[in-house]
Every structure is written in C-alpha cells, then in structure tokens.
Short mmCIF file of C-alpha atoms in Angstrom, two decimals:
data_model
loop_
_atom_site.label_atom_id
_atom_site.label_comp_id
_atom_site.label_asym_id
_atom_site.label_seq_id
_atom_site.Cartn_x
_atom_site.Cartn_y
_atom_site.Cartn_z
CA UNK A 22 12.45 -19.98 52.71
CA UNK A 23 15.48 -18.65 50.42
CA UNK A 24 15.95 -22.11 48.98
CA UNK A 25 11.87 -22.42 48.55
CA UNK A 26 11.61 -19.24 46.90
CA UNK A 27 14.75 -20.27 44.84
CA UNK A 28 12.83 -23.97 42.83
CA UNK A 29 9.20 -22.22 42.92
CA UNK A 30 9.29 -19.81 40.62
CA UNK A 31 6.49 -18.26 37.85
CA UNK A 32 7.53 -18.10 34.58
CA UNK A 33 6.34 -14.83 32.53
CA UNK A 34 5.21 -15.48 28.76
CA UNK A 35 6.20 -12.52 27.54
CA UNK A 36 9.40 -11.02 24.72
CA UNK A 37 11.74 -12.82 26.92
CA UNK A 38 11.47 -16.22 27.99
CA UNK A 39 14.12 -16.32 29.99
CA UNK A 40 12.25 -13.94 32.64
CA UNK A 41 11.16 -15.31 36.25
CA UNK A 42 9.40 -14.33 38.74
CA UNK A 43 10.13 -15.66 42.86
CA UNK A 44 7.77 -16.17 45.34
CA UNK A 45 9.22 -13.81 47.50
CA UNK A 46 8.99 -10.82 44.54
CA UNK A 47 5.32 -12.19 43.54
CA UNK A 48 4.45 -11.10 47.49
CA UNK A 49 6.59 -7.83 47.71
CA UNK A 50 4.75 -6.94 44.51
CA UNK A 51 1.57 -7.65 45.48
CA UNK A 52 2.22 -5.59 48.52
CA UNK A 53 3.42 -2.47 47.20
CA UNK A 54 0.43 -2.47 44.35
CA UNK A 55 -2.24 -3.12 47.35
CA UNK A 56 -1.01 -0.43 49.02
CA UNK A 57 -1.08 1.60 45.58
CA UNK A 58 -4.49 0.85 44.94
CA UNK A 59 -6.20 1.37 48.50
CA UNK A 60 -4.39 4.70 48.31
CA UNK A 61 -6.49 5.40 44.71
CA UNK A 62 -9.81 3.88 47.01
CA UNK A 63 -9.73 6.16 49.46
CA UNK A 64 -8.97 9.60 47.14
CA UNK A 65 -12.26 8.39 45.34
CA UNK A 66 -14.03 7.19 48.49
CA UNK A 67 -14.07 10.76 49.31
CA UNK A 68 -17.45 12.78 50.03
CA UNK A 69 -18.98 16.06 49.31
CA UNK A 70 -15.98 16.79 46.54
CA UNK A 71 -16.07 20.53 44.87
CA UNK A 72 -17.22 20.90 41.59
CA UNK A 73 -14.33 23.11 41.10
CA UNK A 74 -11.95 20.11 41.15
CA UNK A 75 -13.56 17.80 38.44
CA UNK A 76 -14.33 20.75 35.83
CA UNK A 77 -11.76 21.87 33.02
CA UNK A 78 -12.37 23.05 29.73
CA UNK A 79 -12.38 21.53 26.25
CA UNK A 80 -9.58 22.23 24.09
CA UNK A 81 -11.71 22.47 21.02
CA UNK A 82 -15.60 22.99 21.68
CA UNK A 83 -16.47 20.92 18.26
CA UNK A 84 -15.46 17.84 20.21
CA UNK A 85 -17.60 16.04 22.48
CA UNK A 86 -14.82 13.67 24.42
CA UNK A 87 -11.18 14.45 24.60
CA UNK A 88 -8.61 11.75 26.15
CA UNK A 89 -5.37 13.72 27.12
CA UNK A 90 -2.23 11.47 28.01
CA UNK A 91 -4.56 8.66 29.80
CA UNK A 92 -3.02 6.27 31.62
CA UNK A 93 -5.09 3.30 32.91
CA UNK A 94 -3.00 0.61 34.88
CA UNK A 95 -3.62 -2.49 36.58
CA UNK A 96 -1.92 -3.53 39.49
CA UNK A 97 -1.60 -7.15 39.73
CA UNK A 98 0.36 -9.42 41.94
CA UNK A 99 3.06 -9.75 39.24
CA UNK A 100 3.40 -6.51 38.08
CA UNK A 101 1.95 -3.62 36.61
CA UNK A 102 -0.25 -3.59 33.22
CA UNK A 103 0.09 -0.33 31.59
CA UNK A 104 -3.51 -1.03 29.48
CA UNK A 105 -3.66 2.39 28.60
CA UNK A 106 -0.24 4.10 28.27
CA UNK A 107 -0.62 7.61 27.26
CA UNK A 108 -3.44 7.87 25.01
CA UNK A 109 -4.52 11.11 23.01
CA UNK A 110 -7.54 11.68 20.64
CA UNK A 111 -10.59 13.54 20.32
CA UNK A 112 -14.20 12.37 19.49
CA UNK A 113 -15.58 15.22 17.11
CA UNK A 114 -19.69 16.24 17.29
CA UNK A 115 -21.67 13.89 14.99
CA UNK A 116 -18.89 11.87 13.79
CA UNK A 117 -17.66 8.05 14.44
CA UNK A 118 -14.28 7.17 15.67
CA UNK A 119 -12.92 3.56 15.12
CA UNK A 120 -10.73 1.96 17.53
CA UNK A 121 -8.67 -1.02 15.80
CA UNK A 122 -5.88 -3.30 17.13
CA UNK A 123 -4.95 -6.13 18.28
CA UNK A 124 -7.00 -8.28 21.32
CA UNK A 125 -5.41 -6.41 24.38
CA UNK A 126 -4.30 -3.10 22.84
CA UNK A 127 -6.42 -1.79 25.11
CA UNK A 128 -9.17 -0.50 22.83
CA UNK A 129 -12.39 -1.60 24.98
CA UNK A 130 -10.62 -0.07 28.69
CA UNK A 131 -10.43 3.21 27.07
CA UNK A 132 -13.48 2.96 26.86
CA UNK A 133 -14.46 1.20 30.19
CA UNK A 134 -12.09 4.25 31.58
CA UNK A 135 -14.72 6.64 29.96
CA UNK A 136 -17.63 4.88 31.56
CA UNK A 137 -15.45 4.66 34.99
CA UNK A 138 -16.45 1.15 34.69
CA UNK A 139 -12.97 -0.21 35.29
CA UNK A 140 -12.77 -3.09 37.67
CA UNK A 141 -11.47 -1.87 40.60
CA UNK A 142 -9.56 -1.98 43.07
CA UNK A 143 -6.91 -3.28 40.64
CA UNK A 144 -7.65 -0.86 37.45
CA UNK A 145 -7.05 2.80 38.03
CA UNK A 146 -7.09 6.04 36.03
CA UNK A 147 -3.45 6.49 37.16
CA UNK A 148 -2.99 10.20 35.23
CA UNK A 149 -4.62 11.56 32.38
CA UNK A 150 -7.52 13.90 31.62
CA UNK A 151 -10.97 12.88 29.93
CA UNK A 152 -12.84 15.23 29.15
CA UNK A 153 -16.25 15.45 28.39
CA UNK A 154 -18.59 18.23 27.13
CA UNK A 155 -22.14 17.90 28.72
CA UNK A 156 -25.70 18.98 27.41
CA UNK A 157 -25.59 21.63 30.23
CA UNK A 158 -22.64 23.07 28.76
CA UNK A 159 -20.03 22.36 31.17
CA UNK A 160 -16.50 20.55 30.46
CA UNK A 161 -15.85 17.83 33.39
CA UNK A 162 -12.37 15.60 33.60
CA UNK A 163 -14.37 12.07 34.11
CA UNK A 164 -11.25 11.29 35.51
CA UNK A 165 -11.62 13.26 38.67
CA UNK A 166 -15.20 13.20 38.49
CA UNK A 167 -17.03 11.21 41.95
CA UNK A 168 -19.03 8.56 41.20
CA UNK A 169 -22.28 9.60 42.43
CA UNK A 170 -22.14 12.56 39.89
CA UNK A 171 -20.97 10.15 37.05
CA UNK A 172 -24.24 8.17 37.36
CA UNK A 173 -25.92 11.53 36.19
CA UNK A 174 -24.03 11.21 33.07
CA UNK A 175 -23.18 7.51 32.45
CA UNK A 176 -26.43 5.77 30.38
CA UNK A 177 -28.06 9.46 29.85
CA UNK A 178 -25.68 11.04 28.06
CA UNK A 179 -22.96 8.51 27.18
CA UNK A 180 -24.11 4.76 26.60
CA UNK A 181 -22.33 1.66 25.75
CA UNK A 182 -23.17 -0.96 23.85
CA UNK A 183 -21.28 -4.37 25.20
CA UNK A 184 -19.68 -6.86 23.27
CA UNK A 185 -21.92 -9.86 24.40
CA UNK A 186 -25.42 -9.10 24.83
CA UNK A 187 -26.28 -12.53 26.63
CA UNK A 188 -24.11 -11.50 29.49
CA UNK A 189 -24.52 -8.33 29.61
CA UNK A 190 -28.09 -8.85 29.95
CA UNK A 191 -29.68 -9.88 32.86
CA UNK A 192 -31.04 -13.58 32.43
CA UNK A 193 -33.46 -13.43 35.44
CA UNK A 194 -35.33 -10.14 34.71
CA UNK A 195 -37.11 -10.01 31.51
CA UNK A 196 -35.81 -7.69 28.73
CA UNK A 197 -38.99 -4.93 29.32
CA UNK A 198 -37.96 -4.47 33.35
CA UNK A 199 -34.35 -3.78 32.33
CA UNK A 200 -35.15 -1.28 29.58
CA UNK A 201 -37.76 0.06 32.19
CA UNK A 202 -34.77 0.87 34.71
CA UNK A 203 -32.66 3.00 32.64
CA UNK A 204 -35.79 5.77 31.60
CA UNK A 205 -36.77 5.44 35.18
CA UNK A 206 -33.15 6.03 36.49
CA UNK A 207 -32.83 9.05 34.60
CA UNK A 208 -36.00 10.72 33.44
CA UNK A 209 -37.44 12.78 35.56
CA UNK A 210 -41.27 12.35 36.38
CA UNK A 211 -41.11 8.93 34.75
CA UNK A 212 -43.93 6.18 35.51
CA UNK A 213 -44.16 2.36 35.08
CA UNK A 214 -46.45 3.25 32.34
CA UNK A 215 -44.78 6.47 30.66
CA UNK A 216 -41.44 3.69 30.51
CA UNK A 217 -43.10 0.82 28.87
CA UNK A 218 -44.49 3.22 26.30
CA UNK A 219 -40.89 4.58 25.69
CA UNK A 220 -39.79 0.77 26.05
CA UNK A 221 -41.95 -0.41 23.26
CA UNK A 222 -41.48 2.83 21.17
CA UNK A 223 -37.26 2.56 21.68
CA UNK A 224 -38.00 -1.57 20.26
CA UNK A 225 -39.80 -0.53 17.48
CA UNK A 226 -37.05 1.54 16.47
CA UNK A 227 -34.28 -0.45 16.71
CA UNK A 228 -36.65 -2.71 13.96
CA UNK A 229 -37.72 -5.30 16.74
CA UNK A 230 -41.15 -7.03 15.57
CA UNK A 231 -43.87 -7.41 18.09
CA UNK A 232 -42.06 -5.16 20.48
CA UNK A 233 -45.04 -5.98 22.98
CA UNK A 234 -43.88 -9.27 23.41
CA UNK A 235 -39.69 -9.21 23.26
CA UNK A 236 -40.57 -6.51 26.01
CA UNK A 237 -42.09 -9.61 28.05
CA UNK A 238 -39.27 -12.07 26.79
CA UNK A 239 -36.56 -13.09 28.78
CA UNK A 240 -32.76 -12.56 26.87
CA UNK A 241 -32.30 -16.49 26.50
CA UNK A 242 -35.44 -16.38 24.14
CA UNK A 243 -34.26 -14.08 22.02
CA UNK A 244 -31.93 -14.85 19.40
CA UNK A 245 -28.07 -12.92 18.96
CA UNK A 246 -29.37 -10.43 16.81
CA UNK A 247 -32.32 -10.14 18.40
CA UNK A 248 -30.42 -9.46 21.75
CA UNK A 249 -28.24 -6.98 20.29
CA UNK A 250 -30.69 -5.17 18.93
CA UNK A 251 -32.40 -5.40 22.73
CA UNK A 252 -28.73 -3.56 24.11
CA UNK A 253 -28.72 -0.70 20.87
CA UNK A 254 -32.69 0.41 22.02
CA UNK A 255 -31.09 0.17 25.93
CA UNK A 256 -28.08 2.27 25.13
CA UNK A 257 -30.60 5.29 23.08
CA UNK A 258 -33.35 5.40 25.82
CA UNK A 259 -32.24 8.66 27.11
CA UNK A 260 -31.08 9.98 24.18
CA UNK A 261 -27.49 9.87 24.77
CA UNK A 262 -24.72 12.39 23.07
CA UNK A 263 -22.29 9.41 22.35
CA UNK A 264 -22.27 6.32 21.79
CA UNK A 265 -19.31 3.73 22.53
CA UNK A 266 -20.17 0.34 20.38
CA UNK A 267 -18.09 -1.90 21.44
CA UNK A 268 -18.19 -4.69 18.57
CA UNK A 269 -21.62 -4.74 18.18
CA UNK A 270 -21.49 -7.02 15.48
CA UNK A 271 -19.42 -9.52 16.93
CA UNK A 272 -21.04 -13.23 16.21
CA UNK A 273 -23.65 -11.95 14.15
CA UNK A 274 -23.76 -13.03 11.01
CA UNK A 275 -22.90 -11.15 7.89
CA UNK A 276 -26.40 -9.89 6.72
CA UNK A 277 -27.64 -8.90 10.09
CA UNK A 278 -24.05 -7.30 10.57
CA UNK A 279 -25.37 -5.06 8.22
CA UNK A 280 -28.68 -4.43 9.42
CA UNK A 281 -27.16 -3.22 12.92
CA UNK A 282 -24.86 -1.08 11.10
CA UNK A 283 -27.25 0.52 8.95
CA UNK A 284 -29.27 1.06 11.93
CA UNK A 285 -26.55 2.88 14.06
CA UNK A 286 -25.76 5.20 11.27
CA UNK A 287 -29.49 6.05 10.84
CA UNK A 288 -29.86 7.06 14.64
CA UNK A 289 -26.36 8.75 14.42
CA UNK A 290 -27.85 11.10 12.31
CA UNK A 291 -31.54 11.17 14.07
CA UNK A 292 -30.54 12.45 17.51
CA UNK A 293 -27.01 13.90 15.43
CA UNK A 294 -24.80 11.78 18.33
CA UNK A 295 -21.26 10.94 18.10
CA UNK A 296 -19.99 7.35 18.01
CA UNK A 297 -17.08 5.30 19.02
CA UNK A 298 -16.62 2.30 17.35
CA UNK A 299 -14.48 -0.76 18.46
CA UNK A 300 -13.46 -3.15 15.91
CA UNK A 301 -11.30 -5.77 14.79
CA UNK A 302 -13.51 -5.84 11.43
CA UNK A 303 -11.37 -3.12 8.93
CA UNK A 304 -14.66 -3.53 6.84
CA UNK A 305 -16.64 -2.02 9.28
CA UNK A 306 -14.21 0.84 9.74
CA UNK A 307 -13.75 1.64 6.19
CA UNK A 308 -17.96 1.70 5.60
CA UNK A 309 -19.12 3.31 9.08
CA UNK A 310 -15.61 5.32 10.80
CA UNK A 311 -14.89 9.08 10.21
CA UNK A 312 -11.63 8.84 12.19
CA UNK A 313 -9.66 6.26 13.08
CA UNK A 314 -7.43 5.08 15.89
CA UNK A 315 -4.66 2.35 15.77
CA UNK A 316 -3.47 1.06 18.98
CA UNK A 317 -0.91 -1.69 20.40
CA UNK A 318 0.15 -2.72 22.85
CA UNK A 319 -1.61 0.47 25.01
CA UNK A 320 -0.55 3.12 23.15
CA UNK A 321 -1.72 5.09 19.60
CA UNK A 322 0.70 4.28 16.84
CA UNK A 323 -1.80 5.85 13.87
CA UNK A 324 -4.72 8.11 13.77
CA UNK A 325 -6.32 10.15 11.01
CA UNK A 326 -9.09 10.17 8.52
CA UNK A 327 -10.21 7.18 7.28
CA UNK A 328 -8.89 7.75 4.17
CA UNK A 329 -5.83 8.72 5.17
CA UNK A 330 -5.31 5.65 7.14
CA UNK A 331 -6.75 3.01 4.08
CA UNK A 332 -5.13 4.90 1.45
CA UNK A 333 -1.48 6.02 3.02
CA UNK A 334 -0.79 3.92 5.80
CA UNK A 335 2.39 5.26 7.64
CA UNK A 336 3.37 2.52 10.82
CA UNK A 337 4.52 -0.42 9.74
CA UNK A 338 1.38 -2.05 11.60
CA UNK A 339 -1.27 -0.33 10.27
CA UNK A 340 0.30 -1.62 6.74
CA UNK A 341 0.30 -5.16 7.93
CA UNK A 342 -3.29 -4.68 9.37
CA UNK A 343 -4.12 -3.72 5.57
CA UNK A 344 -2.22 -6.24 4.11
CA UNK A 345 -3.62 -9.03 6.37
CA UNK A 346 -7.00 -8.02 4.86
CA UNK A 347 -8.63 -10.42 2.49
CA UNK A 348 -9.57 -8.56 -1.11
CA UNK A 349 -11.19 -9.84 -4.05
CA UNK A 350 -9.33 -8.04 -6.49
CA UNK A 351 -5.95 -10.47 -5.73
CA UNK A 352 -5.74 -14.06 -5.99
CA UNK A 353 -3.27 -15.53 -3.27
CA UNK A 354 -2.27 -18.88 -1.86
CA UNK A 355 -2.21 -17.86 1.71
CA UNK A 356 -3.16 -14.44 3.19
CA UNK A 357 -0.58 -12.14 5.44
CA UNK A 358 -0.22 -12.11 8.96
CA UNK A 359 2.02 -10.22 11.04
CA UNK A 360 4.68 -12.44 12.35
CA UNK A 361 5.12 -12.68 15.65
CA UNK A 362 2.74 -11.91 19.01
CA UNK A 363 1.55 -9.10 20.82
CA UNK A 364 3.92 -8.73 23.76
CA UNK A 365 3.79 -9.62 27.39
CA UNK A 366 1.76 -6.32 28.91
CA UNK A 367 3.59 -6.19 32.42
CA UNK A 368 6.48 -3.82 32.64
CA UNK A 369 6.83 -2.72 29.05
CA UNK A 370 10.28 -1.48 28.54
CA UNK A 371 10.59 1.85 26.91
CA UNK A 372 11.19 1.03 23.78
CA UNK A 373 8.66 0.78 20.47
CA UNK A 374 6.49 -2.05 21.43
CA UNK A 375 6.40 -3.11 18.16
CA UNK A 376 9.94 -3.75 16.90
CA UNK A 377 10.43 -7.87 17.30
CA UNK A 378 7.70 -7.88 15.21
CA UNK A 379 8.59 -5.02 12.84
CA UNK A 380 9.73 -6.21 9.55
CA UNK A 381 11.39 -2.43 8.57
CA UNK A 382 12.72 -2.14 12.45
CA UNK A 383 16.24 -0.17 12.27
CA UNK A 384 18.69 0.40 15.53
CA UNK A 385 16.93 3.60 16.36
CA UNK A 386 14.51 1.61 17.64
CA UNK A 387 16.06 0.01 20.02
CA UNK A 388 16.01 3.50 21.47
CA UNK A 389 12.84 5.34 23.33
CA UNK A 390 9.59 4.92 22.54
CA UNK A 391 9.54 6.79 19.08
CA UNK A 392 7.54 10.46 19.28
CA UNK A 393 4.40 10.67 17.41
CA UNK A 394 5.05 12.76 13.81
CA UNK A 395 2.82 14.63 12.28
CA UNK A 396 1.63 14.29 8.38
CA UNK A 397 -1.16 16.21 7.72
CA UNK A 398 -3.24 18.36 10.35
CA UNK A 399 -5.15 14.84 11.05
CA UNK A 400 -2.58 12.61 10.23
CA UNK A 401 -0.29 11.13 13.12
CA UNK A 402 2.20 8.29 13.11
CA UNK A 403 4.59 7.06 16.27
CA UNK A 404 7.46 5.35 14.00
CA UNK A 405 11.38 6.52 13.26
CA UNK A 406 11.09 5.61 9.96
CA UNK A 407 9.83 8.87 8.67
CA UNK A 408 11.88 11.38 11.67
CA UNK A 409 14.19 12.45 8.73
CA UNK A 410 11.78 13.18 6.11
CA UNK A 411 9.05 14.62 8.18
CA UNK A 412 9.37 18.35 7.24
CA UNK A 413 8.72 17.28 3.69
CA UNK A 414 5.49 15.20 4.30
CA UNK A 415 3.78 18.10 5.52
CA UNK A 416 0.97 18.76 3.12
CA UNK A 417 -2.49 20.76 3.05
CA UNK A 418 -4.94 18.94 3.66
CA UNK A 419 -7.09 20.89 1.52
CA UNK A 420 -5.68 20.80 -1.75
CA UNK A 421 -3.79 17.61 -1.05
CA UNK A 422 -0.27 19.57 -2.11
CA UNK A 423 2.80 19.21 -0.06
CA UNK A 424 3.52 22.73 2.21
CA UNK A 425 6.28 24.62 1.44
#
C-alpha cells in the first residue's frame, strides 16, 4: 500500500506546481472533513431551538443585512475551501451594493450563505454573524437561525434572483404554477384565484406582454429575456426588503440589459427595497451600485462608494479591474489584463492572496495577510502599500479635505 500510495498521486493546480497530494492523505482528509461536517449536521438538525439563541442586534439600524467576519468553507476530500474567509460589509436601507471580482472570489456564496442555500453537507457557515433586520423589527444571526424559521423569511422578505433562469426554472411546471407557489407559500389566506391575479399583476409589471398567456407558458418557450424577466416578477411577489441579483443580465443582450436594469431600479424605489448586485460587468456597477465590494480570492480587498472606488482606486486589483476596462476615450492596440490567475482555493496560506500577481508587491507582503486601512469613513483597502501613509489619507468625507 506504501509503494501504491507512493506512484498514485493527485496533482493540485494551484501557486505551486510542485504540490501533491497521496492517496493515503486524499482518505485521511476526507475523513477528518466528514466527520467535521456531520458534526455541523447534527448542531442544525436540532429541534425546538430558542429564539434567544438566533437573535442579536444590528450594529447600525439604517442597515438592513450586516455580514460580520463570515466564514463559509467547504470541506472536500482534498482539502478545505475557505470560499468566504472573513467577510465584513453592510447592506444600507434603499441602497444597492455591488459585489465584483473575479469567477470564484466567492461573490455569489455570500450570498447563497445569506439565503442558507449552501450545498450541504460539504458547505458550512463555519463562524461569522449575518445579520438581518426583519419587517417585525427583530435582528436575527441567519447564521444560527433553524431552517424551518428561515423559510419564513427566505422568498418573503429576502429574494434572489439566479444567474440562469432556464435552470433555475422548473421545465416541467409551467411558469404561472411556479409563481403561484411562492404567494401561496407565504401569504396568508391566499387562493388559487387571489395568486393568479397577483401572478398576472407581478407579469405585467415586470413589462411582460400578454401576461395571461407567459403565465400558461412553459420556461423553454420563453425567450432569455423573457425568462429573466419571469425570475425578477418571482423574486417581488411578496414584496421582499432585499433583493440579491445575482447577474441578472448575464447572456442578455445589451439593449434588454438595459431594460432589466431600468426595471430593478424602478421597483427599488417602488417598494423602497435594498439590493445586492453581483457583477462582473463594472458598467453595471458604475450606472446602478451605491456601494461597492471588491473581493478575491474569499476575502474583501476594497469597499466604498462608488465613486470612491471608480475615481481613487486604492488595491492594486481594483486598479487593474479599472484598467482592464474598455473606454472610448483611448485608442489602444490591446486592452489590460491582470497577469497571472486566481489562485488554487484549498489551504490558502496566510499571506495576501494577491501578491504573484501584484505588479507593486514589496517583501512585506510576503508577510500576513495585510489589515484592512481605512481612507475615508466609507473607504477601506487591505494592501501594505499605503500602512505608512495612512494617518495622512484620512480625509472628511464631507468637504473632501484631508483631517488634521
């Protein structure tokens, strides 16, 4: 077995080539994480859990969702994915947030962590607080929170609109059965007829023609936009407090891009909702985002205004994620792109994640992961290059002057 375990081995893609994993490890890893995982099962297999344990209390009551230090991990059999590594922002009353980064920076399983849609047993809220401020008032950690009791909130008061409508759509019920569910899930004293009515109106507002009949259509007859519209009227039945859009405009092209755009910022401001927006589009952030949020590799490197973040870029990545942006106002032979790839996810070392790639990387960062410094009261970067100068970048962020 020693000599077997010594010829098969699995290579990791990750920073280091040179990086192997035995048989014999892929097993004892599996092991331990099953064992971590069914631990995780049965604390949220429990029954009859106190509301005492799953309430807490917002740190600012203008916000609606506040993610405090969330870690979400998942246990694999050849290692441990830290998706979300310590994540911290809020989602202010009646604004939009955009989420940008890189494929697998973990943008959309914040978000699935919100939901408590991560695919279990192998994703887990491993630490971390979420909090959410319902309509009744009360502050609950979703992270704590038993399931049964999340299916009061999830789809009434925070919905999600997917990435891919086809499969996130149901192709063997037709579009007016699955809108049907979610008013009769969660309005009370609802009827078959009361939720066609509210079917057909939620169609019509989403700027569906001839609601009457997409409500009888099946998804594959209806076209991408069409579809997506279909998932927008789903996700505002119930009149939700946020919503999380996962690239809703994904595959859609450019003029009906638009139209879904224009139409979540008109019902932002109808039922005066809060939004998260994911994004790899920077065009999308700059027109429809209040805040935004840079992440890699699992962790926040920026956040701030939007202006902030266009117009004074501090992490080297959020520069190259502006630079890498086409404009119309320069003529070039070849547009930028940051060299180099996103790095193997399974036991990060504790260093900044970005550095191979970093083209103003000095030895500090070959150090710990660099502390997140503070520019303005919204303005936060995770980078060493300003830790000397960052008592003089202070400024107000009122009158735009530097604080004495």
């Amino acid at each position: 077995m020693a000599m077997l375990d010594k010829f098969k081995k699995k290579k990791i893609q990750g920073i280091d080539d040179t990086e192997y994993l035995t048989l014999r490890d892929e097993r004892r890893i599996s092991k331990e994480n099953a064992k971590i995982t069914r631990e995780f099962e049965r604390n949220k297999a429990r029954k009859n859990v106190p509301e005492s344990e799953y309430l807490s209390e917002m740190r600012d009551p203008k916000n609606v969702v506040e993610f405090d230090d969330l870690h979400t991990y998942f246990y694999t059999d050849i290692g441990t994915v830290k998706a979300v590594d310590g994540v911290t922002y809020d989602v202010p009353q009646g604004t939009t947030v955009g989420i940008v980064g890189e494929s697998g920076c973990g943008k959309s399983v914040t978000s699935l962590s919100l939901m408590q849609l991560v695919q279990a047993p192998q994703g887990q809220i491993v630490s971390g607080e979420i909090r959410y401020l319902a309509s009744n008032g009360k502050c609950y950690n979703i992270a704590k929170m038993p399931k049964n009791e999340m299916l009061h909130i999830r789809g009434k008061e925070i919905a999600m609109i997917f990435q891919e409508p086809m499969t996130s759509l149901n192709p063997v019920f037709t579009i007016g059965e699955q809108m049907d569910e979610v008013v009769l899930l969660h309005e009370e004293g609802a009827t078959a007829e009361s939720a066609k009515k509210h079917s057909i109106e939620m169609l019509q507002l989403v700027g569906i023609a001839m609601p009457e009949k997409v409500y009888a259509s099946y998804p594959h007859e209806l076209s991408g936009g069409m579809r997506q519209r279909v998932m927008i009227a789903m996700a505002l039945s119930c009149d939700p407090r946020l919503i999380i859009a996962d690239e809703p405009t994904t595959a859609l092209d450019v003029t009906i891009q638009a139209q879904i755009l224009d139409l979540l910022r008109n019902i932002k401001e109808k039922i005066n909702g809060s939004i998260m927006l994911i994004t790899h589009d920077l065009g999308v952030i700059a027109e429809m985002a209040d805040y935004v949020v840079v992440m890699y590799a699992g962790r926040i490197i920026e956040k701030g205004t939007v202006r902030e973040i266009f117009h004074n870029p501090k992490h080297p990545y959020t520069v190259g994620l502006m630079r890498s942006k086409p404009s119309v106002n320069k003529a070039v032979d070849r547009l930028y792109s940051i060299p180099g790839q996103v790095p193997n996810p399974i036991n990060m070392p504790n260093h900044c994640y970005f550095k191979n790639r970093c083209e103003k990387c000095i030895g500090k960062c070959d150090g710990a992961y660099p502390p997140m410094l503070q520019f303005s009261p919204t303005h936060f970067a995770a980078c060493y290059l300003y830790e000397e100068d960052r008592d003089a970048v202070f400024f107000d962020a009122l009158t735009g002057k530097k604080s004495e």
